[in-house]
PDB file of C-alpha atoms in Angstrom:
ATOM      1  CA  MET A 720      76.753  54.578 191.652  1.00  0.00           C
ATOM      2  CA  ALA A 721      77.204  56.271 188.286  1.00  0.00           C
ATOM      3  CA  ALA A 722      78.886  55.578 184.978  1.00  0.00           C
ATOM      4  CA  THR A 723      80.602  58.249 182.977  1.00  0.00           C
ATOM      5  CA  GLY A 724      79.873  56.332 179.786  1.00  0.00           C
ATOM      6  CA  ASP A 725      83.447  56.859 178.584  1.00  0.00           C
ATOM      7  CA  PRO A 726      85.974  54.033 179.048  1.00  0.00           C
ATOM      8  CA  ALA A 727      88.713  56.629 179.004  1.00  0.00           C
ATOM      9  CA  ASP A 728      87.524  57.707 182.436  1.00  0.00           C
ATOM     10  CA  VAL A 729      88.596  54.389 183.950  1.00  0.00           C
ATOM     11  CA  CYS A 730      91.627  54.776 186.205  1.00  0.00           C
ATOM     12  CA  GLU A 731      94.792  55.128 184.156  1.00  0.00           C
ATOM     13  CA  SER A 732      96.449  52.206 185.911  1.00  0.00           C
ATOM     14  CA  GLU A 733      93.785  49.818 184.646  1.00  0.00           C
ATOM     15  CA  GLY A 734      94.987  47.546 181.919  1.00  0.00           C
ATOM     16  CA  GLY A 735      98.484  46.967 183.309  1.00  0.00           C
ATOM     17  CA  SER A 736      99.695  43.455 182.510  1.00  0.00           C
ATOM     18  CA  GLY A 737     102.642  41.418 181.335  1.00  0.00           C
ATOM     19  CA  GLN A 738     105.806  40.262 182.977  1.00  0.00           C
ATOM     20  CA  GLN A 739     106.046  43.142 185.446  1.00  0.00           C
ATOM     21  CA  ASP A 740     102.483  42.496 186.662  1.00  0.00           C
ATOM     22  CA  SER A 741     103.201  38.784 187.091  1.00  0.00           C
ATOM     23  CA  SER A 742     106.461  39.461 188.910  1.00  0.00           C
ATOM     24  CA  SER A 743     104.779  41.887 191.322  1.00  0.00           C
ATOM     25  CA  LEU A 744     102.025  39.409 192.109  1.00  0.00           C
ATOM     26  CA  GLU A 745     104.486  36.592 192.770  1.00  0.00           C
ATOM     27  CA  LYS A 746     106.028  38.700 195.508  1.00  0.00           C
ATOM     28  CA  ILE A 747     102.677  39.383 197.176  1.00  0.00           C
ATOM     29  CA  VAL A 748     100.349  36.435 196.555  1.00  0.00           C
ATOM     30  CA  ASP A 749     100.920  32.810 197.558  1.00  0.00           C
ATOM     31  CA  ILE A 750     101.160  31.738 193.908  1.00  0.00           C
ATOM     32  CA  ASP A 751     101.553  28.051 194.766  1.00  0.00           C
ATOM     33  CA  ARG A 752      98.161  28.109 196.437  1.00  0.00           C
ATOM     34  CA  TYR A 753      96.524  30.686 194.149  1.00  0.00           C
ATOM     35  CA  PRO A 754      98.053  30.378 190.627  1.00  0.00           C
ATOM     36  CA  LEU A 755      97.027  33.762 189.239  1.00  0.00           C
ATOM     37  CA  ARG A 756      99.550  33.485 186.390  1.00  0.00           C
ATOM     38  CA  ASP A 757      98.077  30.245 185.053  1.00  0.00           C
ATOM     39  CA  ALA A 758      94.570  31.091 183.930  1.00  0.00           C
ATOM     40  CA  GLY A 759      92.628  27.976 182.970  1.00  0.00           C
ATOM     41  CA  SER A 760      95.034  25.525 184.586  1.00  0.00           C
ATOM     42  CA  PRO A 761      93.594  22.705 186.762  1.00  0.00           C
ATOM     43  CA  ALA A 762      94.783  24.483 189.934  1.00  0.00           C
ATOM     44  CA  TRP A 763      93.203  27.770 188.755  1.00  0.00           C
ATOM     45  CA  ARG A 764      89.920  26.047 187.941  1.00  0.00           C
ATOM     46  CA  GLU A 765      89.790  24.412 191.362  1.00  0.00           C
ATOM     47  CA  VAL A 766      90.293  27.699 193.219  1.00  0.00           C
ATOM     48  CA  VAL A 767      87.688  29.375 191.024  1.00  0.00           C
ATOM     49  CA  ARG A 768      85.263  26.492 191.624  1.00  0.00           C
ATOM     50  CA  VAL A 769      85.615  26.914 195.398  1.00  0.00           C
ATOM     51  CA  ALA A 770      85.079  30.673 195.120  1.00  0.00           C
ATOM     52  CA  ARG A 771      82.040  30.326 192.863  1.00  0.00           C
ATOM     53  CA  THR A 772      80.483  27.746 195.169  1.00  0.00           C
ATOM     54  CA  GLY A 773      80.869  30.035 198.169  1.00  0.00           C
ATOM     55  CA  LEU A 774      79.427  33.000 196.292  1.00  0.00           C
ATOM     56  CA  ALA A 775      76.507  30.947 194.962  1.00  0.00           C
ATOM     57  CA  GLU A 776      75.632  29.525 198.365  1.00  0.00           C
ATOM     58  CA  ASN A 777      76.440  32.463 200.640  1.00  0.00           C
ATOM     59  CA  GLY A 778      77.141  35.530 198.511  1.00  0.00           C
ATOM     60  CA  CYS A 779      80.567  35.464 200.172  1.00  0.00           C
ATOM     61  CA  CYS A 780      83.803  33.529 199.874  1.00  0.00           C
ATOM     62  CA  VAL A 781      87.072  33.653 201.820  1.00  0.00           C
ATOM     63  CA  LEU A 782      90.382  32.600 200.270  1.00  0.00           C
ATOM     64  CA  PRO A 783      92.606  31.974 203.309  1.00  0.00           C
ATOM     65  CA  GLY A 784      96.295  32.798 203.242  1.00  0.00           C
ATOM     66  CA  PHE A 785      96.045  34.674 199.950  1.00  0.00           C
ATOM     67  CA  ILE A 786      98.924  36.990 200.867  1.00  0.00           C
ATOM     68  CA  ARG A 787     102.325  35.452 201.532  1.00  0.00           C
ATOM     69  CA  PRO A 788     102.726  35.102 205.327  1.00  0.00           C
ATOM     70  CA  GLU A 789     106.100  36.868 205.331  1.00  0.00           C
ATOM     71  CA  LEU A 790     104.328  40.009 204.074  1.00  0.00           C
ATOM     72  CA  HIS A 791     101.673  40.166 206.780  1.00  0.00           C
ATOM     73  CA  GLU A 792     103.827  42.462 208.890  1.00  0.00           C
ATOM     74  CA  VAL A 793     104.460  44.718 205.858  1.00  0.00           C
ATOM     75  CA  LEU A 794     100.706  44.942 205.276  1.00  0.00           C
ATOM     76  CA  ARG A 795     100.135  45.779 208.925  1.00  0.00           C
ATOM     77  CA  ALA A 796     102.868  48.433 208.982  1.00  0.00           C
ATOM     78  CA  GLU A 797     101.603  50.076 205.790  1.00  0.00           C
ATOM     79  CA  GLY A 798      98.087  50.209 207.229  1.00  0.00           C
ATOM     80  CA  GLU A 799      99.319  51.648 210.509  1.00  0.00           C
ATOM     81  CA  LYS A 800     101.134  54.402 208.604  1.00  0.00           C
ATOM     82  CA  LEU A 801      98.043  55.201 206.534  1.00  0.00           C
ATOM     83  CA  ALA A 802      95.462  55.071 209.349  1.00  0.00           C
ATOM     84  CA  PRO A 803      96.103  58.605 210.700  1.00  0.00           C
ATOM     85  CA  HIS A 804      95.079  59.973 207.272  1.00  0.00           C
ATOM     86  CA  ALA A 805      91.578  58.489 207.500  1.00  0.00           C
ATOM     87  CA  TYR A 806      88.533  60.743 207.639  1.00  0.00           C
ATOM     88  CA  TYR A 807      87.633  60.441 211.324  1.00  0.00           C
ATOM     89  CA  ARG A 808      84.205  61.869 211.911  1.00  0.00           C
ATOM     90  CA  VAL A 809      81.278  60.131 213.524  1.00  0.00           C
ATOM     91  CA  GLU A 810      78.398  60.376 211.056  1.00  0.00           C
ATOM     92  CA  ARG A 811      74.682  59.767 211.498  1.00  0.00           C
ATOM     93  CA  VAL A 812      73.788  57.370 208.683  1.00  0.00           C
ATOM     94  CA  ASN A 813      71.212  54.836 207.553  1.00  0.00           C
ATOM     95  CA  ALA A 814      71.796  51.439 205.976  1.00  0.00           C
ATOM     96  CA  TYR A 815      71.443  52.859 202.464  1.00  0.00           C
ATOM     97  CA  ASN A 816      73.813  55.795 202.961  1.00  0.00           C
ATOM     98  CA  ILE A 817      71.221  58.156 201.539  1.00  0.00           C
ATOM     99  CA  PRO A 818      70.392  61.565 203.070  1.00  0.00           C
ATOM    100  CA  LEU A 819      68.644  61.264 206.419  1.00  0.00           C
ATOM    101  CA  ASP A 820      65.965  63.689 205.271  1.00  0.00           C
ATOM    102  CA  ALA A 821      65.104  61.561 202.216  1.00  0.00           C
ATOM    103  CA  ASP A 822      61.365  61.306 201.538  1.00  0.00           C
ATOM    104  CA  LEU A 823      60.672  57.806 202.833  1.00  0.00           C
ATOM    105  CA  PRO A 824      57.359  56.367 204.067  1.00  0.00           C
ATOM    106  CA  ALA A 825      56.782  55.718 207.764  1.00  0.00           C
ATOM    107  CA  GLY A 826      58.298  52.446 208.876  1.00  0.00           C
ATOM    108  CA  HIS A 827      60.866  52.362 206.073  1.00  0.00           C
ATOM    109  CA  PRO A 828      64.195  50.893 207.345  1.00  0.00           C
ATOM    110  CA  GLY A 829      65.972  53.873 205.809  1.00  0.00           C
ATOM    111  CA  ARG A 830      64.512  55.928 208.663  1.00  0.00           C
ATOM    112  CA  ILE A 831      66.550  53.913 211.190  1.00  0.00           C
ATOM    113  CA  VAL A 832      69.722  55.858 211.981  1.00  0.00           C
ATOM    114  CA  PHE A 833      73.084  54.704 213.338  1.00  0.00           C
ATOM    115  CA  ASP A 834      76.317  56.347 214.406  1.00  0.00           C
ATOM    116  CA  ARG A 835      79.049  55.332 211.980  1.00  0.00           C
ATOM    117  CA  GLY A 836      82.394  55.672 213.717  1.00  0.00           C
ATOM    118  CA  ASN A 837      84.622  53.789 211.302  1.00  0.00           C
ATOM    119  CA  ALA A 838      86.956  55.813 209.111  1.00  0.00           C
ATOM    120  CA  PHE A 839      88.325  55.573 205.569  1.00  0.00           C
ATOM    121  CA  VAL A 840      91.644  56.425 203.952  1.00  0.00           C
ATOM    122  CA  ALA A 841      90.849  57.460 200.371  1.00  0.00           C
ATOM    123  CA  ARG A 842      92.623  56.008 197.370  1.00  0.00           C
ATOM    124  CA  ASP A 843      94.425  59.218 196.468  1.00  0.00           C
ATOM    125  CA  LEU A 844      96.240  59.032 199.832  1.00  0.00           C
ATOM    126  CA  ILE A 845      97.506  55.468 199.316  1.00  0.00           C
ATOM    127  CA  PRO A 846     100.985  55.341 197.704  1.00  0.00           C
ATOM    128  CA  ARG A 847     101.343  53.585 194.350  1.00  0.00           C
ATOM    129  CA  GLU A 848     103.962  51.253 195.826  1.00  0.00           C
ATOM    130  CA  ALA A 849     101.763  50.113 198.739  1.00  0.00           C
ATOM    131  CA  LEU A 850     101.024  46.386 198.550  1.00  0.00           C
ATOM    132  CA  ILE A 851      97.272  46.942 198.426  1.00  0.00           C
ATOM    133  CA  GLN A 852      97.636  49.445 195.562  1.00  0.00           C
ATOM    134  CA  VAL A 853      99.850  47.072 193.566  1.00  0.00           C
ATOM    135  CA  LEU A 854      97.345  44.274 194.076  1.00  0.00           C
ATOM    136  CA  TYR A 855      94.317  46.418 193.243  1.00  0.00           C
ATOM    137  CA  THR A 856      95.739  47.625 189.918  1.00  0.00           C
ATOM    138  CA  SER A 857      96.949  44.205 188.752  1.00  0.00           C
ATOM    139  CA  SER A 858      95.217  43.007 185.580  1.00  0.00           C
ATOM    140  CA  LEU A 859      96.020  39.394 186.509  1.00  0.00           C
ATOM    141  CA  PHE A 860      94.297  39.876 189.848  1.00  0.00           C
ATOM    142  CA  ARG A 861      91.244  41.399 188.127  1.00  0.00           C
ATOM    143  CA  ARG A 862      91.087  38.580 185.604  1.00  0.00           C
ATOM    144  CA  PHE A 863      91.120  36.028 188.428  1.00  0.00           C
ATOM    145  CA  LEU A 864      88.397  37.880 190.328  1.00  0.00           C
ATOM    146  CA  ALA A 865      86.230  38.189 187.216  1.00  0.00           C
ATOM    147  CA  ASP A 866      86.392  34.423 186.754  1.00  0.00           C
ATOM    148  CA  CYS A 867      85.425  33.899 190.406  1.00  0.00           C
ATOM    149  CA  PHE A 868      82.437  36.231 189.960  1.00  0.00           C
ATOM    150  CA  GLU A 869      81.576  34.511 186.632  1.00  0.00           C
ATOM    151  CA  LEU A 870      82.013  37.705 184.619  1.00  0.00           C
ATOM    152  CA  PRO A 871      83.785  38.310 181.312  1.00  0.00           C
ATOM    153  CA  ALA A 872      85.752  41.183 182.882  1.00  0.00           C
ATOM    154  CA  LEU A 873      86.009  43.444 185.919  1.00  0.00           C
ATOM    155  CA  HIS A 874      87.031  47.092 185.909  1.00  0.00           C
ATOM    156  CA  GLU A 875      88.540  49.267 188.585  1.00  0.00           C
ATOM    157  CA  PHE A 876      85.919  51.425 190.246  1.00  0.00           C
ATOM    158  CA  ALA A 877      86.751  54.726 188.556  1.00  0.00           C
ATOM    159  CA  ASP A 878      85.903  56.752 191.645  1.00  0.00           C
ATOM    160  CA  PRO A 879      89.153  58.585 192.514  1.00  0.00           C
ATOM    161  CA  LEU A 880      88.508  58.182 196.251  1.00  0.00           C
ATOM    162  CA  ALA A 881      86.509  54.983 196.708  1.00  0.00           C
ATOM    163  CA  GLY A 882      88.064  52.575 194.210  1.00  0.00           C
ATOM    164  CA  LEU A 883      90.570  51.456 196.809  1.00  0.00           C
ATOM    165  CA  CYS A 884      90.483  52.501 200.437  1.00  0.00           C
ATOM    166  CA  LEU A 885      91.619  51.425 203.886  1.00  0.00           C
ATOM    167  CA  ASN A 886      88.828  50.995 206.404  1.00  0.00           C
ATOM    168  CA  VAL A 887      89.812  51.795 209.984  1.00  0.00           C
ATOM    169  CA  VAL A 888      87.687  50.736 212.962  1.00  0.00           C
ATOM    170  CA  ALA A 889      89.113  52.019 216.236  1.00  0.00           C
ATOM    171  CA  PRO A 890      88.380  50.455 219.635  1.00  0.00           C
ATOM    172  CA  GLY A 891      84.874  51.378 220.747  1.00  0.00           C
ATOM    173  CA  MET A 892      83.773  51.973 217.151  1.00  0.00           C
ATOM    174  CA  SER A 893      81.947  49.864 214.581  1.00  0.00           C
ATOM    175  CA  HIS A 894      80.904  49.900 210.948  1.00  0.00           C
ATOM    176  CA  PRO A 895      77.100  49.771 211.223  1.00  0.00           C
ATOM    177  CA  TRP A 896      74.678  47.889 209.005  1.00  0.00           C
ATOM    178  CA  HIS A 897      74.822  48.986 205.361  1.00  0.00           C
ATOM    179  CA  PHE A 898      74.667  47.957 201.720  1.00  0.00           C
ATOM    180  CA  ASP A 899      77.504  48.582 199.250  1.00  0.00           C
ATOM    181  CA  THR A 900      77.152  50.852 196.231  1.00  0.00           C
ATOM    182  CA  ASN A 901      79.098  48.517 193.955  1.00  0.00           C
ATOM    183  CA  GLU A 902      78.035  44.922 193.415  1.00  0.00           C
ATOM    184  CA  PHE A 903      81.462  43.314 193.633  1.00  0.00           C
ATOM    185  CA  THR A 904      83.580  44.030 196.681  1.00  0.00           C
ATOM    186  CA  VAL A 905      86.881  42.394 197.552  1.00  0.00           C
ATOM    187  CA  SER A 906      88.534  43.001 200.906  1.00  0.00           C
ATOM    188  CA  LEU A 907      91.702  42.060 202.728  1.00  0.00           C
ATOM    189  CA  LEU A 908      92.134  42.233 206.496  1.00  0.00           C
ATOM    190  CA  THR A 909      95.531  43.812 207.165  1.00  0.00           C
ATOM    191  CA  GLN A 910      95.295  44.137 210.954  1.00  0.00           C
ATOM    192  CA  ALA A 911      93.021  42.182 213.262  1.00  0.00           C
ATOM    193  CA  PRO A 912      91.633  43.822 216.407  1.00  0.00           C
ATOM    194  CA  GLN A 913      92.444  42.479 219.837  1.00  0.00           C
ATOM    195  CA  SER A 914      88.796  41.440 220.155  1.00  0.00           C
ATOM    196  CA  GLY A 915      85.433  42.195 218.590  1.00  0.00           C
ATOM    197  CA  GLY A 916      85.291  43.548 215.052  1.00  0.00           C
ATOM    198  CA  VAL A 917      83.454  40.508 213.666  1.00  0.00           C
ATOM    199  CA  PHE A 918      82.123  40.705 210.113  1.00  0.00           C
ATOM    200  CA  GLU A 919      78.374  40.007 210.128  1.00  0.00           C
ATOM    201  CA  TYR A 920      76.253  39.719 207.007  1.00  0.00           C
ATOM    202  CA  CYS A 921      72.829  38.727 205.685  1.00  0.00           C
ATOM    203  CA  PRO A 922      73.331  37.031 202.307  1.00  0.00           C
ATOM    204  CA  ARG A 923      70.861  38.039 199.580  1.00  0.00           C
ATOM    205  CA  ILE A 924      68.514  39.826 201.953  1.00  0.00           C
ATOM    206  CA  ARG A 925      67.550  41.910 198.916  1.00  0.00           C
ATOM    207  CA  SER A 926      67.769  41.330 195.157  1.00  0.00           C
ATOM    208  CA  PRO A 927      68.094  43.574 192.077  1.00  0.00           C
ATOM    209  CA  ARG A 928      64.304  43.519 191.835  1.00  0.00           C
ATOM    210  CA  ALA A 929      63.200  43.618 195.474  1.00  0.00           C
ATOM    211  CA  GLU A 930      64.277  45.646 198.525  1.00  0.00           C
ATOM    212  CA  ASN A 931      62.609  43.198 200.975  1.00  0.00           C
ATOM    213  CA  LEU A 932      62.097  46.025 203.427  1.00  0.00           C
ATOM    214  CA  ASP A 933      60.457  43.922 206.137  1.00  0.00           C
ATOM    215  CA  ASP A 934      63.480  41.615 206.371  1.00  0.00           C
ATOM    216  CA  VAL A 935      65.922  44.518 206.397  1.00  0.00           C
ATOM    217  CA  ARG A 936      63.926  46.264 209.121  1.00  0.00           C
ATOM    218  CA  ALA A 937      63.957  43.062 211.195  1.00  0.00           C
ATOM    219  CA  VAL A 938      67.760  42.929 211.153  1.00  0.00           C
ATOM    220  CA  LEU A 939      68.135  46.631 211.941  1.00  0.00           C
ATOM    221  CA  THR A 940      65.799  46.322 214.920  1.00  0.00           C
ATOM    222  CA  SER A 941      67.515  43.159 216.273  1.00  0.00           C
ATOM    223  CA  ALA A 942      64.530  40.997 215.385  1.00  0.00           C
ATOM    224  CA  GLY A 943      66.167  39.250 212.431  1.00  0.00           C
ATOM    225  CA  ALA A 944      69.000  37.277 214.001  1.00  0.00           C
ATOM    226  CA  HIS A 945      68.113  34.279 211.825  1.00  0.00           C
ATOM    227  CA  PHE A 946      69.264  36.251 208.757  1.00  0.00           C
ATOM    228  CA  VAL A 947      72.704  37.024 210.199  1.00  0.00           C
ATOM    229  CA  ARG A 948      75.918  35.051 209.688  1.00  0.00           C
ATOM    230  CA  ASP A 949      79.265  35.693 211.380  1.00  0.00           C
ATOM    231  CA  LEU A 950      82.679  35.539 209.738  1.00  0.00           C
ATOM    232  CA  GLU A 951      85.979  35.939 211.550  1.00  0.00           C
ATOM    233  CA  LEU A 952      88.801  36.906 209.199  1.00  0.00           C
ATOM    234  CA  ARG A 953      92.559  36.695 209.607  1.00  0.00           C
ATOM    235  CA  PRO A 954      95.227  39.006 208.190  1.00  0.00           C
ATOM    236  CA  GLY A 955      96.119  37.912 204.672  1.00  0.00           C
ATOM    237  CA  ASP A 956      92.711  36.341 203.952  1.00  0.00           C
ATOM    238  CA  LEU A 957      90.991  37.598 200.801  1.00  0.00           C
ATOM    239  CA  GLN A 958      87.214  38.032 200.967  1.00  0.00           C
ATOM    240  CA  LEU A 959      84.978  38.099 197.888  1.00  0.00           C
ATOM    241  CA  PHE A 960      81.575  39.544 198.622  1.00  0.00           C
ATOM    242  CA  GLN A 961      78.359  40.609 196.899  1.00  0.00           C
ATOM    243  CA  GLY A 962      77.719  43.509 199.242  1.00  0.00           C
ATOM    244  CA  ARG A 963      75.077  45.313 197.208  1.00  0.00           C
ATOM    245  CA  PHE A 964      72.540  42.619 198.044  1.00  0.00           C
ATOM    246  CA  ALA A 965      73.798  41.608 201.503  1.00  0.00           C
ATOM    247  CA  LEU A 966      73.209  43.825 204.505  1.00  0.00           C
ATOM    248  CA  HIS A 967      76.440  43.731 206.513  1.00  0.00           C
ATOM    249  CA  ARG A 968      78.408  45.354 209.303  1.00  0.00           C
ATOM    250  CA  VAL A 969      81.538  45.093 211.480  1.00  0.00           C
ATOM    251  CA  SER A 970      80.621  44.667 215.148  1.00  0.00           C
ATOM    252  CA  PRO A 971      82.195  47.013 217.733  1.00  0.00           C
ATOM    253  CA  VAL A 972      85.947  46.643 218.162  1.00  0.00           C
ATOM    254  CA  THR A 973      87.188  46.071 221.698  1.00  0.00           C
ATOM    255  CA  GLY A 974      90.657  45.993 223.197  1.00  0.00           C
ATOM    256  CA  ASP A 975      93.532  48.281 222.250  1.00  0.00           C
ATOM    257  CA  THR A 976      94.087  47.527 218.549  1.00  0.00           C
ATOM    258  CA  GLN A 977      92.404  49.051 215.507  1.00  0.00           C
ATOM    259  CA  ARG A 978      90.874  46.840 212.830  1.00  0.00           C
ATOM    260  CA  HIS A 979      92.266  47.639 209.358  1.00  0.00           C
ATOM    261  CA  THR A 980      90.833  46.333 206.099  1.00  0.00           C
ATOM    262  CA  ALA A 981      91.768  47.148 202.519  1.00  0.00           C
ATOM    263  CA  ILE A 982      88.651  47.404 200.364  1.00  0.00           C
ATOM    264  CA  PHE A 983      89.007  46.841 196.607  1.00  0.00           C
ATOM    265  CA  ALA A 984      85.972  48.022 194.622  1.00  0.00           C
ATOM    266  CA  TYR A 985      85.283  46.766 191.112  1.00  0.00           C
ATOM    267  CA  SER A 986      82.490  46.990 188.569  1.00  0.00           C
ATOM    268  CA  ASP A 987      81.440  44.980 185.536  1.00  0.00           C
ATOM    269  CA  LEU A 988      81.115  48.296 183.662  1.00  0.00           C
ATOM    270  CA  PRO A 989      83.940  50.798 183.070  1.00  0.00           C
ATOM    271  CA  GLY A 990      83.778  54.319 184.455  1.00  0.00           C
ATOM    272  CA  MET A 991      81.618  53.662 187.512  1.00  0.00           C
ATOM    273  CA  ILE A 992      81.727  56.437 190.149  1.00  0.00           C
ATOM    274  CA  GLY A 993      80.068  56.677 193.569  1.00  0.00           C
ATOM    275  CA  THR A 994      77.562  59.349 194.509  1.00  0.00           C
ATOM    276  CA  ALA A 995      78.526  62.740 195.875  1.00  0.00           C
ATOM    277  CA  GLU A 996      76.546  62.054 199.066  1.00  0.00           C
ATOM    278  CA  ARG A 997      78.386  58.839 199.813  1.00  0.00           C
ATOM    279  CA  SER A 998      81.743  60.445 199.057  1.00  0.00           C
ATOM    280  CA  ARG A 999      80.945  63.245 201.506  1.00  0.00           C
ATOM    281  CA  GLN A1000      79.994  60.744 204.186  1.00  0.00           C
ATOM    282  CA  LEU A1001      83.003  58.450 203.781  1.00  0.00           C
ATOM    283  CA  PHE A1002      85.809  60.858 202.913  1.00  0.00           C
ATOM    284  CA  GLY A1003      84.576  64.294 203.950  1.00  0.00           C
ATOM    285  CA  ARG A1004      85.031  65.679 200.443  1.00  0.00           C
ATOM    286  CA  VAL A1005      83.439  65.635 197.025  1.00  0.00           C
ATOM    287  CA  LEU A1006      85.433  65.920 193.799  1.00  0.00           C
ATOM    288  CA  PRO A1007      84.336  67.248 190.395  1.00  0.00           C
ATOM    289  CA  ASP A1008      84.146  63.636 189.159  1.00  0.00           C
ATOM    290  CA  HIS A1009      81.344  62.918 191.630  1.00  0.00           C
ATOM    291  CA  LEU A1010      79.396  66.025 190.680  1.00  0.00           C
ATOM    292  CA  ALA A1011      79.762  65.368 186.949  1.00  0.00           C
ATOM    293  CA  ALA A1012      78.605  61.772 187.358  1.00  0.00           C
ATOM    294  CA  GLU A1013      75.381  62.904 189.039  1.00  0.00           C
ATOM    295  CA  TYR A1014      74.106  64.197 185.696  1.00  0.00           C
ATOM    296  CA  HIS A1015      74.327  60.910 183.819  1.00  0.00           C
ATOM    297  CA  ALA A1016      74.018  58.210 186.454  1.00  0.00           C
ATOM    298  CA  VAL A1017      73.519  54.684 185.177  1.00  0.00           C
ATOM    299  CA  ARG A1018      72.346  51.869 187.412  1.00  0.00           C
ATOM    300  CA  GLY A1019      72.059  48.147 186.925  1.00  0.00           C
ATOM    301  CA  ASP A1020      69.088  48.076 189.299  1.00  0.00           C
ATOM    302  CA  ARG A1021      66.523  50.341 190.918  1.00  0.00           C
ATOM    303  CA  LEU A1022      67.591  49.760 194.498  1.00  0.00           C
ATOM    304  CA  LEU A1023      68.305  52.499 196.976  1.00  0.00           C
ATOM    305  CA  ASP A1024      72.009  53.161 197.227  1.00  0.00           C
TER     306      ASP A1024
END
């Protein structure tokens, strides 16, 4: 995770607001249930209170039925059209998504390797008019999320590939245990699998000051079941998650249907960009932005990626 140090590097779409933004959201979000237009209203404060409570207690919160039910099929169809453009390559990875030949001491959980068979459609392949793109770039949506995360503001992840992506888990595949690069991750299930594909996570298994390697190793070696919680999501549910500190995975998908999830990445600092190594792993390509960011990386903690 790196910051360019220049707010001008934040995605150009950031900062959109006004009547057009509100109108677009009304068509996508169940505004009666989630009043994103009415910041500070009693209904807003109640939704935010529920979200903050879930994040404080579990590092995770689900807002059910966030997307209007009549749009669930549109979400599914858009994801199905995008899925063939994902980077489909089984990668050998560790939970930190750092190089496998990294200089780590014996017994370090970063030495435990998994096959990652899930795939990602990068942001630059997602049309501007796609529902998930409209939602991701909405300033009203960001303002609401910032309040839920108890932050003065949230910024789009400036990474041109990873800010918004569609995660695809095909039958027989999984998204193995990992930590997120960015602290604040928001996701939206757009297509549920026929079976399997359960989201599993270990809330606050590490902190900004401590890796807690023994606990992480226990989970990765199937000896830490007491750390793991399960969460079954439905299409249209919005998930708020502190994935930098929670080890998490998607269990193997079974049946005949892929699992599709839109992942919205945000940061409390403008201009944040993922590492070149992670971009290579997830999207099969590295852009000049990633290489430039390597020279002036800024972190809010000293954790592994």
